[in-house]
Coordinates of C-alpha atoms and ligand atoms in Angstrom, one line a residue:
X1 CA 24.2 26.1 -10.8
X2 CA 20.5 27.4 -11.2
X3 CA 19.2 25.3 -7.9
X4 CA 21.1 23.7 -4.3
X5 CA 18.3 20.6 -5.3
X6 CA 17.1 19.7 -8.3
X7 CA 13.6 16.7 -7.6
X8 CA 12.4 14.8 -10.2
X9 CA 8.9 13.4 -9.4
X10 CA 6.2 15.4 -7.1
X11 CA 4.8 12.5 -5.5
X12 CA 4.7 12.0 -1.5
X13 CA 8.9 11.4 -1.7
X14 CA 9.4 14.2 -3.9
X15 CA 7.1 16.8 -2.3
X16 CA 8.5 16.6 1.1
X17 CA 12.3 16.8 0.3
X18 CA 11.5 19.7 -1.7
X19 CA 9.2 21.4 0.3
X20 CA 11.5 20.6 3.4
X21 CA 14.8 21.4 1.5
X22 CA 13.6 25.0 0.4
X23 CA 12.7 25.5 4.2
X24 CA 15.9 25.2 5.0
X25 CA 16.4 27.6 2.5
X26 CA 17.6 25.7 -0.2
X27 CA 17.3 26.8 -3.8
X28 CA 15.2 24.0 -4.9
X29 CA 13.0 23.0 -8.2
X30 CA 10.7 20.5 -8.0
X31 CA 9.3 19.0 -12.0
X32 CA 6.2 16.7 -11.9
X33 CA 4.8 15.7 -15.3
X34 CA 1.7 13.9 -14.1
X35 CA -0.2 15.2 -10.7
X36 CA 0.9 16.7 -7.8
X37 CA 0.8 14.2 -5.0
X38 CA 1.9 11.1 -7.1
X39 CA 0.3 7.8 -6.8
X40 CA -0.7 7.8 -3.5
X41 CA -2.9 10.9 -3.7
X42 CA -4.1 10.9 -7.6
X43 CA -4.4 6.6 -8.3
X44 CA -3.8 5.2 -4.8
X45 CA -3.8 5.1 -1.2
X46 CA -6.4 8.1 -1.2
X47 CA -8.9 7.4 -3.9
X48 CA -8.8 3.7 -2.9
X49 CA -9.6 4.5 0.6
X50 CA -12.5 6.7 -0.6
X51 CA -13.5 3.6 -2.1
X52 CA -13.2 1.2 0.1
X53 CA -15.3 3.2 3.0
X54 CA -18.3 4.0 -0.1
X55 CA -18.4 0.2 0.2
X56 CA -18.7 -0.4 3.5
X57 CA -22.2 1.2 3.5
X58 CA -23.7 -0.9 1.8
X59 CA -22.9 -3.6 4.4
X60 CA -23.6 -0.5 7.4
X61 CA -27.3 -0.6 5.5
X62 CA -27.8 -4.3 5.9
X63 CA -26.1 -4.5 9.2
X64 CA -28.5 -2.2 10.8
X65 CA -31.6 -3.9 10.7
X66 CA -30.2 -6.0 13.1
X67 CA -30.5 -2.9 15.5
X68 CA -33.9 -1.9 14.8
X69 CA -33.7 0.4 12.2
X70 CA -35.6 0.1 8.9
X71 CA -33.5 0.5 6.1
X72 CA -34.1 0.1 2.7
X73 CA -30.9 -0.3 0.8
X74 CA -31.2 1.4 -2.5
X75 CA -29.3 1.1 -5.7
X76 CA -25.6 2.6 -5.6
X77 CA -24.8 5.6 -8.1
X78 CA -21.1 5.1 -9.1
X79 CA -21.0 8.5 -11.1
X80 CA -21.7 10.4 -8.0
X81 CA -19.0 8.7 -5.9
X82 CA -16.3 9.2 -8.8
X83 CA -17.5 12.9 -9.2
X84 CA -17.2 13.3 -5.2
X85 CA -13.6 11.1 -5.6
X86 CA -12.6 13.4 -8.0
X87 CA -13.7 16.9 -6.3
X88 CA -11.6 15.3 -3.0
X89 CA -8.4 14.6 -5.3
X90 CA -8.8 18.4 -6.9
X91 CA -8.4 19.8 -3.7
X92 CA -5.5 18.0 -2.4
X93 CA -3.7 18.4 -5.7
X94 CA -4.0 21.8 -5.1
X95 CA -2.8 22.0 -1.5
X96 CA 0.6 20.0 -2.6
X97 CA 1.2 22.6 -5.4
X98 CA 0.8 25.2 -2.7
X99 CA 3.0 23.9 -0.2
X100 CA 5.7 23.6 -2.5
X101 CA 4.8 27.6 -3.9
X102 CA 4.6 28.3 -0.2
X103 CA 8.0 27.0 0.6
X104 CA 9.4 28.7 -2.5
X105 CA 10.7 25.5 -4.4
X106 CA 10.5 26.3 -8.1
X107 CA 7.5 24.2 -9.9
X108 CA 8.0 22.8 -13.5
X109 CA 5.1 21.4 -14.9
X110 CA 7.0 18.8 -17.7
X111 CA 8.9 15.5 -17.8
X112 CA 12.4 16.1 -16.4
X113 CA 15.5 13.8 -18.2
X114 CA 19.4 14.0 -17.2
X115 CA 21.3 15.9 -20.1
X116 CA 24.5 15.2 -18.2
X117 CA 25.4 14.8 -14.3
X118 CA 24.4 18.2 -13.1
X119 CA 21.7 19.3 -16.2
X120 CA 18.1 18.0 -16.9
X121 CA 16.0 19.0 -20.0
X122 CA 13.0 20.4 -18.1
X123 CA 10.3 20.2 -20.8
X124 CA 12.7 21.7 -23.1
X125 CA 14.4 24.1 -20.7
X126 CA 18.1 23.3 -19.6
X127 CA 18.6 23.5 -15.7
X128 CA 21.9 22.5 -13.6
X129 CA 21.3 21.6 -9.9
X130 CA 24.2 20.7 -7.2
X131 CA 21.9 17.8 -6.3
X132 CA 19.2 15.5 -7.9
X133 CA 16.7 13.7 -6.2
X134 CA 15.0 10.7 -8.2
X135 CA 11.6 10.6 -7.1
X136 CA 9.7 9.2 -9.9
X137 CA 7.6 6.2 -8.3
X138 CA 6.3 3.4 -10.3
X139 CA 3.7 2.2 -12.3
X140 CA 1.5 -0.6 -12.3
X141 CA 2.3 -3.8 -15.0
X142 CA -0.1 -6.0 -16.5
X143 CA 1.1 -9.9 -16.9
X144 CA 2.7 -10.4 -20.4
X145 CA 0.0 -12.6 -21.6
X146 CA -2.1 -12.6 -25.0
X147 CA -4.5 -10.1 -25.0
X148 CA -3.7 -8.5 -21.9
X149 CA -4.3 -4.9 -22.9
X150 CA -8.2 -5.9 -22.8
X151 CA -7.6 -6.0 -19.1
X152 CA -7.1 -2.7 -16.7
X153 CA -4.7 -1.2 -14.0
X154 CA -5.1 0.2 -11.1
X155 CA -4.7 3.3 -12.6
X156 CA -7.6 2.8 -14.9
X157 CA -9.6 1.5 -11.7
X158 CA -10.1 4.9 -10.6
X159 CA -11.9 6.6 -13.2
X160 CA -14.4 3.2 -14.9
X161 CA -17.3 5.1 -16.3
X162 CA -19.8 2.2 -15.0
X163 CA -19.4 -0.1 -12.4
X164 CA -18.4 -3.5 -13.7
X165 CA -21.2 -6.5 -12.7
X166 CA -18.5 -9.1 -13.0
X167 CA -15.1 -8.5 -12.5
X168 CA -12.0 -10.7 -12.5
X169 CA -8.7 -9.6 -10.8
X170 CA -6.0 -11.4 -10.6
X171 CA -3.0 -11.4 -8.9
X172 CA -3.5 -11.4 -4.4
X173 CA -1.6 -8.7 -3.4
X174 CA -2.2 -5.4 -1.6
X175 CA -4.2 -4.2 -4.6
X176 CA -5.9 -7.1 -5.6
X177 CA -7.0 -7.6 -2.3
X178 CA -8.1 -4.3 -1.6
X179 CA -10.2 -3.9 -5.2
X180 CA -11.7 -7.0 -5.0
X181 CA -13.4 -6.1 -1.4
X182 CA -13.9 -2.6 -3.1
X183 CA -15.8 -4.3 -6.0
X184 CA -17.7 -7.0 -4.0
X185 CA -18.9 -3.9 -1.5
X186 CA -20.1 -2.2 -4.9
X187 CA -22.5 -5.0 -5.4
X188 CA -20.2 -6.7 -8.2
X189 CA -19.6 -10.9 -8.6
X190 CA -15.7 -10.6 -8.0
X191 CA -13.6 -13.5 -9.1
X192 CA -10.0 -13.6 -7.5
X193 CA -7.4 -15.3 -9.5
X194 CA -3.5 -15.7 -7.8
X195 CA -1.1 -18.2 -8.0
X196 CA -0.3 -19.0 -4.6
X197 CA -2.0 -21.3 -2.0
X198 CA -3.0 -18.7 0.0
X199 CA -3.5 -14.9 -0.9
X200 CA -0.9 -11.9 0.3
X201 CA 2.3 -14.2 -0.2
X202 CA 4.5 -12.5 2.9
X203 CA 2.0 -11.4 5.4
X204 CA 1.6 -13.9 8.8
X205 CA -0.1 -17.5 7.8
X206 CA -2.9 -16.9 10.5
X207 CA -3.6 -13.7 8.9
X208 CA -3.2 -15.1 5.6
X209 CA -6.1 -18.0 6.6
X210 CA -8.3 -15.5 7.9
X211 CA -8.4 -13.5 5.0
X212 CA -9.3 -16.5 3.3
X213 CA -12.3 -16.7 5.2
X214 CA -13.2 -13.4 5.2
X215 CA -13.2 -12.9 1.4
X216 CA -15.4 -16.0 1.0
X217 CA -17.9 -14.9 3.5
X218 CA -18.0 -11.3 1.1
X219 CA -18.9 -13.5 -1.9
X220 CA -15.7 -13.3 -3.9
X221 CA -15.0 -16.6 -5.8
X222 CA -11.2 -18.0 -5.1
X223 CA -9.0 -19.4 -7.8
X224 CA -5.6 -20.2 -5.9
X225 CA -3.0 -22.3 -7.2
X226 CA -3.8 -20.7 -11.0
X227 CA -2.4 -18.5 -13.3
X228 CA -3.7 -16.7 -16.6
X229 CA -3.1 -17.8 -19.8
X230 CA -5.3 -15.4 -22.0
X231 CA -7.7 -13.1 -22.0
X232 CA -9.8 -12.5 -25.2
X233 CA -12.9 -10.2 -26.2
X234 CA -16.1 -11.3 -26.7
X235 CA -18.6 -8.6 -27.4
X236 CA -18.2 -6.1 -24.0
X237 CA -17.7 -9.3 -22.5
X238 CA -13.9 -10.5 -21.7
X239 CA -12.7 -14.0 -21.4
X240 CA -10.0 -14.8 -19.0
X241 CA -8.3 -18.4 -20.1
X242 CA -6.8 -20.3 -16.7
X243 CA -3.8 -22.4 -16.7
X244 CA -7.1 -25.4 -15.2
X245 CA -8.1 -25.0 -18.5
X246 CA -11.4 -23.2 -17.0
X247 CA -12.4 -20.0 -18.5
X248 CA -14.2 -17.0 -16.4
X249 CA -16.1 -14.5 -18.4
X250 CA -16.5 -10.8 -17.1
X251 CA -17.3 -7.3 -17.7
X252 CA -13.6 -6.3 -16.4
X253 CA -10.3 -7.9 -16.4
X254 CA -7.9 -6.3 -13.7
X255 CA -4.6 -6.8 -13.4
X256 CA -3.2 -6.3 -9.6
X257 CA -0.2 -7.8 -10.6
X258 CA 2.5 -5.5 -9.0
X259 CA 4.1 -2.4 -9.9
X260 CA 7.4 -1.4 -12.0
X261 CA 9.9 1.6 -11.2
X262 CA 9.6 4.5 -13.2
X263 CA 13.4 4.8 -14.4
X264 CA 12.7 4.3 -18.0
X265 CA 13.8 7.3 -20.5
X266 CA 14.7 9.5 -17.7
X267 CA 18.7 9.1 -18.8
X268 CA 19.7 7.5 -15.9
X269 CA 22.3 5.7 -18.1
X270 CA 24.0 8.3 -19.4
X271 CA 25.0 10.0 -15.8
X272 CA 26.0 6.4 -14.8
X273 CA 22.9 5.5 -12.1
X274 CA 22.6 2.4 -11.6
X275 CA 19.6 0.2 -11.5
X276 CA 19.0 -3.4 -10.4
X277 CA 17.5 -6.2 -12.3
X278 CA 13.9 -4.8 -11.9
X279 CA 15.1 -1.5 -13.2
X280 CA 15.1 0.3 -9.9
X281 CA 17.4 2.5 -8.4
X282 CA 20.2 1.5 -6.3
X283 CA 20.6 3.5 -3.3
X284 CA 22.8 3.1 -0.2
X285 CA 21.0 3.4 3.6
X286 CA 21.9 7.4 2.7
X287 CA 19.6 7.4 -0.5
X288 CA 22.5 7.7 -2.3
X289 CA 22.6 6.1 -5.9
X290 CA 26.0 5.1 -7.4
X291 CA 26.8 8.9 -8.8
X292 CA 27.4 10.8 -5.0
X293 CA 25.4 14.0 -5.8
X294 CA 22.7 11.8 -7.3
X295 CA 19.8 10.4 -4.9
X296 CA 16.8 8.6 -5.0
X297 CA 14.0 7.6 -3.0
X298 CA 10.2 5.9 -2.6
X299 CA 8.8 3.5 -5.0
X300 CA 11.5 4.2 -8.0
X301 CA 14.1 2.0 -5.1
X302 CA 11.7 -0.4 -4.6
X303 CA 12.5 -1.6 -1.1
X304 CA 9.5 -0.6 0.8
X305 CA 6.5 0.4 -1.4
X306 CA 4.6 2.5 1.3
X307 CA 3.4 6.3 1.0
X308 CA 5.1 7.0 5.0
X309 CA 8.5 5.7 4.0
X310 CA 9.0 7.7 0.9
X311 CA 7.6 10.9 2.7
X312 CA 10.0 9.9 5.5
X313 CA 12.4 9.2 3.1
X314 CA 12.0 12.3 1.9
X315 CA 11.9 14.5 4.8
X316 CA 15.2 12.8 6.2
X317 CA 17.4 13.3 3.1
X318 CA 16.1 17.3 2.9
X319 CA 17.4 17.8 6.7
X320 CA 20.7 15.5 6.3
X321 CA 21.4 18.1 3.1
X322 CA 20.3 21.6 4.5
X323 CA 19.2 21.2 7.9
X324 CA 22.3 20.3 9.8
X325 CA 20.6 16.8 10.7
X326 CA 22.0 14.1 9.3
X327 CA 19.5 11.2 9.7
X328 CA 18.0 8.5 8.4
X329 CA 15.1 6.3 8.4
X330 CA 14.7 2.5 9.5
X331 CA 12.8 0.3 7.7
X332 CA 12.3 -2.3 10.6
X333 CA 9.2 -2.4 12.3
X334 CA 7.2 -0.6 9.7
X335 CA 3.6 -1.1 10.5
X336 CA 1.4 -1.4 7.4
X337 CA -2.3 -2.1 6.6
X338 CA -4.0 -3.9 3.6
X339 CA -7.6 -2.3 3.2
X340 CA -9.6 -5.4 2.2
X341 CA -13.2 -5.7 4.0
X342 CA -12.1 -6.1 6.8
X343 CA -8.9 -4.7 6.8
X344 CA -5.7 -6.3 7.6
X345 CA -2.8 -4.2 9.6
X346 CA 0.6 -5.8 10.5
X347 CA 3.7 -4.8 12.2
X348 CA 6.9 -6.6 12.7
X349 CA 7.8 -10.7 12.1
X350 CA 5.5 -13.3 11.0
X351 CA 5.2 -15.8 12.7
X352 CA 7.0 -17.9 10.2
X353 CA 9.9 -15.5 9.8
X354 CA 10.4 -15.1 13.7
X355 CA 10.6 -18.3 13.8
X356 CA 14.0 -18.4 11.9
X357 CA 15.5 -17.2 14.6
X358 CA 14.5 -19.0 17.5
X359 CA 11.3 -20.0 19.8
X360 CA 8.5 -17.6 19.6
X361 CA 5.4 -18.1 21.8
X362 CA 2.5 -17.5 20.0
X363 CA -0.8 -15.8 21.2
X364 CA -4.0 -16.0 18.4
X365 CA -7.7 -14.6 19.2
X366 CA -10.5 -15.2 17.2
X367 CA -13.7 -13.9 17.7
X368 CA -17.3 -12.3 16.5
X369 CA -16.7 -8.5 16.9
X370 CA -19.6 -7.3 19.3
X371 CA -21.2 -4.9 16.1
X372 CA -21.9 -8.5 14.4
X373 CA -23.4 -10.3 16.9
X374 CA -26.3 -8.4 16.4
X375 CA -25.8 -7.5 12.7
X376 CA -25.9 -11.1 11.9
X377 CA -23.2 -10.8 9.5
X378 CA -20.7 -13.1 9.2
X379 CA -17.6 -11.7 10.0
X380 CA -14.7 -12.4 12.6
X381 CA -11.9 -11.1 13.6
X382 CA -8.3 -12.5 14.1
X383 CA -5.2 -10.9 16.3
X384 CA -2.0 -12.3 17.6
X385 CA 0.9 -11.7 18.8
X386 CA 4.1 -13.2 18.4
X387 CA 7.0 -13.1 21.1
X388 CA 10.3 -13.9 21.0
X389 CA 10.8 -16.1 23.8
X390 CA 14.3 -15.5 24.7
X391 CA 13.6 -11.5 25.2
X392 CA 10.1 -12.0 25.8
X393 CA 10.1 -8.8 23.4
X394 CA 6.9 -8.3 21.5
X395 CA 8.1 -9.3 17.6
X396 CA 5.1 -9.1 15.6
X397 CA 1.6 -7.9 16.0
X398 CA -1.0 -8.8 13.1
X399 CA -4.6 -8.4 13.2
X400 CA -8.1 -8.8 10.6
X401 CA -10.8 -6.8 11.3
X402 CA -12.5 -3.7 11.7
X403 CA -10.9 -0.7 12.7
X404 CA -7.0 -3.1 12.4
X405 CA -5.1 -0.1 10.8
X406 CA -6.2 2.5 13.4
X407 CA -5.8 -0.2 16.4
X408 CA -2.2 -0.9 15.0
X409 CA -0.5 2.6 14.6
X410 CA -0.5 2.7 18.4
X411 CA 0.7 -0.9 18.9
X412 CA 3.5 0.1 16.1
X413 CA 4.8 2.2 18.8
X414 CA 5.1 -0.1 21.5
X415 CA 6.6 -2.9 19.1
X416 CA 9.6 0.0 17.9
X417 CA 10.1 0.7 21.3
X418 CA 11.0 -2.8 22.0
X419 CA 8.3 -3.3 24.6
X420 CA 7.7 -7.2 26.3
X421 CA 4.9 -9.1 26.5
X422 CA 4.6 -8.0 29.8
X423 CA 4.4 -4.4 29.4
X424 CA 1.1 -5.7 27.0
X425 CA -0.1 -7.8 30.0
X426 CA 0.3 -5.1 32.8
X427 CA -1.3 -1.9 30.4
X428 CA -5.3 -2.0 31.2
X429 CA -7.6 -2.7 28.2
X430 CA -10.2 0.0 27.1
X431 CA -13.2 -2.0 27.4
X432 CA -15.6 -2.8 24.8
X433 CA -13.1 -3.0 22.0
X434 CA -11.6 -5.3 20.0
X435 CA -8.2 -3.6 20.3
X436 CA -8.0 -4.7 24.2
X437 CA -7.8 -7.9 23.3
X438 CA -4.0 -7.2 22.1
X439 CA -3.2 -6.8 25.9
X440 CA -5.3 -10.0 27.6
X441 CA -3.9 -12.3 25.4
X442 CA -2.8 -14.0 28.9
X443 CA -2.9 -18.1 27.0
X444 CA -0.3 -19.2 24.6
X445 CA -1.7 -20.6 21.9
X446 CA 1.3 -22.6 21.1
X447 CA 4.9 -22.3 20.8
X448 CA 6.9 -21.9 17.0
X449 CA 10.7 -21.8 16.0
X450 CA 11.6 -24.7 18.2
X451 CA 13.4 -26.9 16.0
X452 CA 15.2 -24.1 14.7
X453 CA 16.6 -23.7 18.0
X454 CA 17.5 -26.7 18.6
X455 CA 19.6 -26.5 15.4
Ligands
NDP501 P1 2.2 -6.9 -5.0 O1 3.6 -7.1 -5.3 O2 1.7 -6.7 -3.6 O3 1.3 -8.2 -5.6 C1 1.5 -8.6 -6.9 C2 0.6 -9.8 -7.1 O4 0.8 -10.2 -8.5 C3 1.0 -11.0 -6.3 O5 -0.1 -11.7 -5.9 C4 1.9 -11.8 -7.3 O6 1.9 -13.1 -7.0 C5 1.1 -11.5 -8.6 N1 2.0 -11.8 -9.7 C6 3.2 -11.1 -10.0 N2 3.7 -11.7 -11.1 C7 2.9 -12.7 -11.5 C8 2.9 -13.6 -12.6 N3 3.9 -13.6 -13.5 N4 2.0 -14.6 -12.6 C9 0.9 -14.6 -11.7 N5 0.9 -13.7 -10.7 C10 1.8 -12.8 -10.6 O7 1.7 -5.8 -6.0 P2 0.4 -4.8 -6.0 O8 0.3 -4.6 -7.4 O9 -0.7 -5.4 -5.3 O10 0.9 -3.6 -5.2 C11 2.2 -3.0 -5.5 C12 2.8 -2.4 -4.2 O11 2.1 -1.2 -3.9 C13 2.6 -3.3 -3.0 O12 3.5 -4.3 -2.8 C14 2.7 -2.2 -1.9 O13 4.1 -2.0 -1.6 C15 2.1 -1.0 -2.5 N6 0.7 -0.8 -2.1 C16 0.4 -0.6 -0.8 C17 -0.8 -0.4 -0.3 C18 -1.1 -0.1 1.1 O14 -0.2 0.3 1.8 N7 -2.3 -0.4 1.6 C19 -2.0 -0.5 -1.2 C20 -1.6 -0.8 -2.6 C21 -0.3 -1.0 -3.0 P3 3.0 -13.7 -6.0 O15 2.6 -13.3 -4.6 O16 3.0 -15.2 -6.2 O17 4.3 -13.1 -6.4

């Protein structure tokens, strides 16, 4: 065999297992037909940050009148953050390749496609590995309605030559959300199209209703309860058809309408890899697909769609192979944050599925962060706690507002380590923040999961 591991994919998964296998001292090659870093650095989580926080000045410029300072908000010049985006993304493209040169994995630049079991066709080269990884991520999907390709991805979000006056997205998950506070902070009429009640179907009702309120106080227009039907061209100008019958025109259609594994063409058939109805791969809690020397791991499984499970993914499977650590990862308890303006960060049970197992108390602030009562802006922010009742363990923590996914990474800690609402009661706030508030939540707001109980 030419390599110990053979990865497919050099995204956050595919990196780390690589990197981390040849440190062990694996013979390992790593093929990436793309951009080194995968999604999250070259058309997600990074860019999108980048994004969100160019938006958030325009708000800072308004906000600070309301603290004395004379500001005159100018116009924003979208070239110049895309160019500084793209400069950003160079550079850490760059510093993946070299950690996997550094570690002395093998680089292929080309597609990589399963000949048979142990051989890939490596942009036209023929390698054998021991072991495979499948780390090819996924890709977003537009809704199969007529005229759909007028719309864009996510993937096209990040490189628009102009910034759109009007856009339309549609769908309400992570990336709709997060785009439409992006676009809105921009300076852009955003309308928000989804088919549920409420956006961010999964995510804690109260958080849910916040969100709600804080999209509306941003400006965005809400269309809930309504699906597209088409979308047609008219001039520059496109046409989005709702199944209301009401039509929205806009500059840009975006489709944030979820994401599809990338298993397609890679041969995965023809070693016997099987895939579920969504074409991803099937792997067992040891990342092992249905051929035993054949794994696969981050977005292409689609379990957990997150950038710090696939690197953890990652890391685990290289030390269970070649670092005489078998391990694995849990996927309870994983905090995670949606970047809308302002942000949402969760970890553990909603409220609504905690309460499927039993009485919860429940413990909700609401309030004006201290920043706004002087900015005048109207923004609030929501945190709670939910705790089982029987343990008294802390089961889920979700907050809206600023600074949530920096205030949550710590909680995350506490929650994994099973702490109880009393070790959140008797641990001192840090006073002014918002983030103390997590640990004087001293009234229940009410009590859930009762009747379930009583079952
Ligand atoms: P999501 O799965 O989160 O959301 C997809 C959205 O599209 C939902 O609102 C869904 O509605 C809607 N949708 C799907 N099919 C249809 C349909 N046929 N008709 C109408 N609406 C439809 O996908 P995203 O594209 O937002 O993101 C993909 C994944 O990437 C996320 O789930 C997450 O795992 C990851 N991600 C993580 C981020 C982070 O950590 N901050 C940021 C961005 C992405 P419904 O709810 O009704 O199904």
């Amino acid at each position: 065999m030419d390599f110990d591991l053979f990865v497919i994919g050099g995204g956050s998964a595919g990196v780390r297992c690589a990197r981390i296998a040849a440190g062990h001292g694996a013979r390992v090659g790593v093929a990436e037909e793309r951009f080194w870093g995968g999604t999250c650095v070259n058309v997600g989580c990074v860019p999108k940050k980048l994004l969100v926080q160019a938006g958030e000045y325009g708000a800072w410029a308004e906000d600070a009148a309301g603290f004395g300072w004379q500001i005159k908000k100018g116009p924003h010049d979208w070239a110049k953050l895309i160019a500084a985006k793209d400069r950003e993304i160079g550079r850490l493209n760059g510093i993946y390749k070299r950690l996997l040169d550094n570690a002395g994995a093998k680089i292929f630049e080309a597609r990589a496609t399963f000949v048979d079991p142990h051989m890939l066709d490596v942009g036209g080269e023929h390698v054998t590995a021991e072991r495979i990884v499948v780390a090819t991520g996924g890709h977003p999907v537009r809704l199969p309605i007529p005229g759909a390709e007028l719309g864009i991805i996510s993937d096209d979000a990040f490189y628009l030559p102009h910034m759109p006056k009007r856009v339309a997205i549609i769908g309400s998950g992570y990336i709709a959300v997060e785009f439409a506070g992006i676009f809105a902070g921009l300076g852009a009429h955003v309308d928000l199209v989804y088919r549920q009640p409420l956006p961010l179907r999964g995510f804690d009702m109260d958080l849910r209703e916040s969100l709600v309120e804080a999209l509306g106080a941003q400006g965005i227009t809400l269309h809930p309860g309504n699906r597209p039907v088409k979308l047609a061209a008219d001039g520059d100008e496109r046409v989005l058809t709702l199944s209301d019958g009401s039509a929205l025109s806009a500059d840009l259609v975006f489709f944030a309408t979820g994401r599809a594994p990338a298993t397609k063409d890679l041969g995965l058939d023809r070693v016997g890899v099987t895939l579920n109805e969504a074409g991803a791969v099937v792997v067992d809690q040891h990342l092992r697909t249905s051929q035993p020397h054949i794994y696969a791991m981050g977005d292409v499984t689609d379990r957990l769609n997150l950038t710090p499970v696939a690197i953890a993914e990652g890391h685990a499977l290289a030390d269970s192979l070649f670092g005489r650590n078998p391990r694995g990862i849990s996927l309870h308890n994983v905090p995670t944050a949606v970047f809308s303006t302002p942000p949402i960060a969760t970890c553990g049970l909603a409220e609504e599925q905690a309460a499927e197992h039993g009485p919860v108390d429940i413990y909700v602030s609401k309030f004006t962060p201290m920043r706004h009562t002087l900015s005048g802006r109207a923004r609030r922010s929501m945190l709670k706690l939910v705790v089982d009742q029987v343990s008294q363990k802390v089961v889920g923590a979700h907050m809206l507002g600023e600074d949530a996914p920096e205030i949550m990474q710590g909680l995350a800690i506490a929650i994994v380590m099973g702490a109880t609402k009393a070790d959140f009661d008797r641990t001192i706030g840090i006073h002014p923040t918002a983030a103390e508030e997590f640990v004087t939540l001293r009234t229940r707001t009410r009590v859930a999961g009762v009747a379930k109980a009583a079952e």
